[in-house]
Amino acid sequence: MKNITILLFLLLPLISLADPEYSLVLRYLVNLPSETTDKEAIEGLKRMNVSDEAKKDVGVGVATVMKRYELAWYMTENGYVKLGTIGEMFATPFADNYTPNRIQMSGRIYSEGELLEYAKKFIQTGTKVTAGDVQGIKAKGTYPQLAEYLNSLLSDNQVDELNSNTLRQMLVKRPVNFEEVKSLINSTGTSAPKDALAFARIETVELTQLLLDNGADLKADNVLVNGINMGNVEVVQFLLDKGADPCRNETTKIDPLETAERFMNKAKTKERQENLKKIIKILKPATKNCPK
C-alpha cells in the first residue's frame, strides 16, 4: 500500500471557490475537535441535511483520515463518495510538504477486530483491495488478522504482485535478511526482479548467487556499479567472474572503474577506502579491452 496523503490543509483556503454547501460540509468535518465523538459528528451531519448533490463532492476518506470509522461508515451508507481502495482507511493527514495538517484525530482507539469489521463493510460496498494495500498494512505490523483477511481476497495475479513488491522491499533493507529472502522465493516461487542486481543490497556472494539463480539479469544496467557501491570485494570479483560488464554503460554513461575511484576518494571510513582500493585493483585488468 502506498502512503496516501490527504491535502486537506491545502484544500481549506480554496473551498470558497466550490459549491457553498459542499464547503460547509467540508469545513464542519475537518474542524471536528478530537473530543467530539463519532455519534456527535453524525448528529451534526444529520442536522445539516446535506443534499445528495453536495454528497457527491465529499469523500468518506475525509473521515477515515481522522480515524473516525463510525462516521466513515455512516457517510458510506448515506451517499457520500465511497473509499476507492481499502488502503484509504489508513490515510495520513499530512500536507504535501509533510507538515502536519491542522485537522485533529479522533480520541477513540479502535481495536484490530473493529477495524477488520469496518474493512469488511467497506469492501462489501465496492471498495477495492489492491496488492499495495495489503503490502502497506503488512508493513505496519500491527494488524496481522486484517492483513491476512485482505490477503485472502487477492487474485492470483495480485498475490504475485504482492510477493514481487515484498521481495523488492526486502532487497533494499539494510542489512538484507538472506533467510527471509530465500524463504519468500522458495515458498512462493517468486522470481527475482530482472534488475535486482542493479538495486539490491548485494553485500554477499550468497545473496548475489540466489538472485542470479532465480531470474536476476547479470546484463541489467549498472550491475557491477551496484556491486562496487556495496564495497564488497568478493561480490565484485564474483560478478566479474560471472560475466558482468566492466565497461562504461552506453545507455547510462556510467563507468565502473571511474565510479570505484570516485567512491574511494569520498569514502568516510578507512575500511571502505581499503576495500575500494582492492576493487579498483581487480577492475583495472578487467577493463583493458573496453572501448576507449
Coordinates of C-alpha atoms in Angstrom, one line a residue, residues 43-212:
E43 CA -25.8 14.0 14.5
G44 CA -24.2 17.2 13.3
L45 CA -24.2 16.0 9.7
K46 CA -27.9 15.0 10.1
R47 CA -28.8 18.5 11.3
M48 CA -27.1 19.9 8.2
N49 CA -29.5 18.0 6.0
V50 CA -26.8 17.7 3.3
S51 CA -28.2 17.4 -0.2
D52 CA -27.5 14.4 -2.5
E53 CA -25.7 16.7 -4.9
A54 CA -23.3 18.0 -2.2
K55 CA -22.6 14.5 -1.0
K56 CA -21.1 13.7 -4.5
D57 CA -18.3 16.2 -3.6
V58 CA -17.4 14.9 -0.1
G59 CA -15.4 11.7 0.2
V60 CA -15.6 9.2 3.0
G61 CA -11.8 9.5 3.2
V62 CA -12.2 12.8 5.0
A63 CA -13.5 10.8 7.9
T64 CA -11.0 7.9 7.8
V65 CA -8.0 10.2 7.7
M66 CA -9.2 11.4 11.1
K67 CA -9.6 7.8 12.3
R68 CA -13.4 8.3 12.5
Y69 CA -14.5 4.9 11.2
E70 CA -18.1 5.0 12.7
L71 CA -18.6 8.4 10.9
A72 CA -17.0 7.0 7.7
W73 CA -19.4 4.1 7.7
Y74 CA -22.4 6.4 8.2
M75 CA -21.2 8.5 5.3
T76 CA -20.8 5.4 3.2
E77 CA -24.3 4.3 3.9
N78 CA -25.7 7.8 3.2
G79 CA -24.5 8.6 -0.3
Y80 CA -21.1 10.2 0.2
V81 CA -18.2 9.2 -2.1
K82 CA -17.0 5.8 -1.0
L83 CA -13.4 4.7 -0.4
G84 CA -11.7 3.8 -3.6
T85 CA -9.4 1.3 -2.1
I86 CA -9.2 -0.2 1.4
G87 CA -5.8 1.4 1.9
E88 CA -7.6 4.8 2.3
M89 CA -8.7 3.5 5.7
F90 CA -5.2 4.3 6.8
A91 CA -4.6 7.6 5.0
T92 CA -2.4 10.1 6.8
P93 CA -3.3 13.7 7.4
F94 CA -0.3 15.5 6.1
A95 CA 0.1 18.3 3.6
D96 CA 2.3 17.8 0.6
N97 CA 5.3 19.3 2.3
Y98 CA 4.9 16.7 5.1
T99 CA 3.9 19.4 7.6
P100 CA 1.2 18.0 9.9
N101 CA -2.3 19.1 9.0
R102 CA -4.3 21.1 11.4
I103 CA -7.2 18.6 11.5
Q104 CA -7.5 16.6 14.7
M105 CA -7.5 12.8 15.1
S106 CA -10.4 11.2 16.9
G107 CA -9.7 10.4 20.5
R108 CA -11.1 6.9 20.1
I109 CA -8.8 4.0 19.7
Y110 CA -10.1 1.2 17.5
S111 CA -9.2 -2.4 18.1
E112 CA -7.9 -4.6 15.2
G113 CA -11.2 -6.6 15.4
E114 CA -13.2 -3.4 14.9
L115 CA -11.0 -2.3 12.0
L116 CA -11.4 -5.7 10.4
E117 CA -15.2 -5.4 10.6
Y118 CA -15.2 -1.9 9.1
A119 CA -12.9 -3.1 6.4
K120 CA -15.3 -5.9 5.5
K121 CA -18.2 -3.5 5.4
F122 CA -16.4 -1.1 3.1
I123 CA -15.4 -3.9 0.8
Q124 CA -19.0 -5.1 0.6
T125 CA -20.0 -1.7 -0.7
G126 CA -17.4 -1.9 -3.5
T127 CA -14.2 -0.6 -2.0
K128 CA -11.3 -2.4 -3.8
V129 CA -8.4 -4.3 -2.3
T130 CA -5.1 -4.0 -4.0
A131 CA -1.7 -5.7 -3.6
G132 CA -0.4 -2.3 -2.4
D133 CA -3.0 -2.1 0.3
V134 CA -2.1 -5.5 1.7
Q135 CA 1.6 -4.7 1.5
G136 CA 1.2 -1.4 3.4
I137 CA -0.9 -3.0 6.1
K138 CA 1.6 -5.9 6.5
A139 CA 4.4 -3.4 6.7
K140 CA 2.7 -1.7 9.7
G141 CA 2.9 -5.0 11.6
T142 CA 0.1 -4.0 13.9
Y143 CA -2.9 -5.6 12.1
P144 CA -1.9 -9.2 11.3
Q145 CA -5.5 -10.5 11.2
L146 CA -6.6 -7.7 8.9
A147 CA -3.6 -8.2 6.6
E148 CA -4.4 -12.0 6.5
Y149 CA -8.1 -11.3 5.6
L150 CA -7.2 -8.8 2.9
N151 CA -4.6 -11.1 1.5
S152 CA -7.2 -13.8 1.1
L153 CA -9.2 -11.6 -1.2
L154 CA -6.4 -11.0 -3.7
S155 CA -6.5 -12.7 -7.1
D156 CA -3.6 -14.9 -8.2
N157 CA -2.1 -12.0 -10.2
Q158 CA -2.4 -9.7 -7.2
V159 CA -0.7 -12.2 -5.0
D160 CA 2.1 -12.4 -7.5
E161 CA 2.3 -8.6 -7.5
L162 CA 2.4 -8.5 -3.7
N163 CA 5.1 -11.1 -3.4
S164 CA 7.2 -9.3 -6.0
N165 CA 6.8 -6.0 -4.3
T166 CA 7.6 -7.6 -0.9
L167 CA 10.8 -9.1 -2.3
R168 CA 11.8 -5.7 -3.7
Q169 CA 11.4 -4.2 -0.3
M170 CA 13.4 -7.0 1.3
L171 CA 16.3 -6.5 -1.1
V172 CA 16.8 -2.8 -0.2
K173 CA 16.7 -3.3 3.6
R174 CA 19.9 -2.7 5.5
P175 CA 21.1 -5.3 6.0
V176 CA 19.2 -7.7 3.8
N177 CA 17.9 -10.7 5.7
F178 CA 19.1 -13.5 3.4
E179 CA 17.0 -16.2 5.1
E180 CA 13.8 -14.2 4.7
V181 CA 14.5 -13.5 1.0
K182 CA 15.3 -17.2 0.4
S183 CA 12.2 -18.3 2.3
L184 CA 9.9 -16.0 0.2
I185 CA 11.4 -17.1 -3.1
N186 CA 11.2 -20.8 -2.1
S187 CA 7.8 -20.8 -0.6
T188 CA 6.0 -18.7 -3.2
G189 CA 8.0 -19.3 -6.3
T190 CA 8.5 -15.6 -6.7
S191 CA 11.2 -14.7 -9.3
A192 CA 13.8 -12.1 -8.6
P193 CA 13.2 -8.9 -10.5
K194 CA 15.3 -8.8 -13.7
D195 CA 17.1 -5.7 -12.4
A196 CA 17.6 -7.0 -8.9
L197 CA 21.4 -7.0 -9.1
A198 CA 21.2 -3.3 -10.1
F199 CA 19.3 -2.1 -7.0
A200 CA 19.5 -4.8 -4.3
R201 CA 22.0 -4.5 -1.4
I202 CA 24.1 -7.4 -2.8
E203 CA 26.6 -7.4 0.1
T204 CA 27.3 -11.1 0.0
V205 CA 28.1 -13.6 -2.7
E206 CA 25.4 -15.9 -1.3
L207 CA 22.6 -13.4 -1.9
T208 CA 24.0 -12.5 -5.3
Q209 CA 24.0 -16.1 -6.4
L210 CA 20.5 -16.6 -5.1
L211 CA 19.2 -13.7 -7.2
L212 CA 21.1 -15.0 -10.2

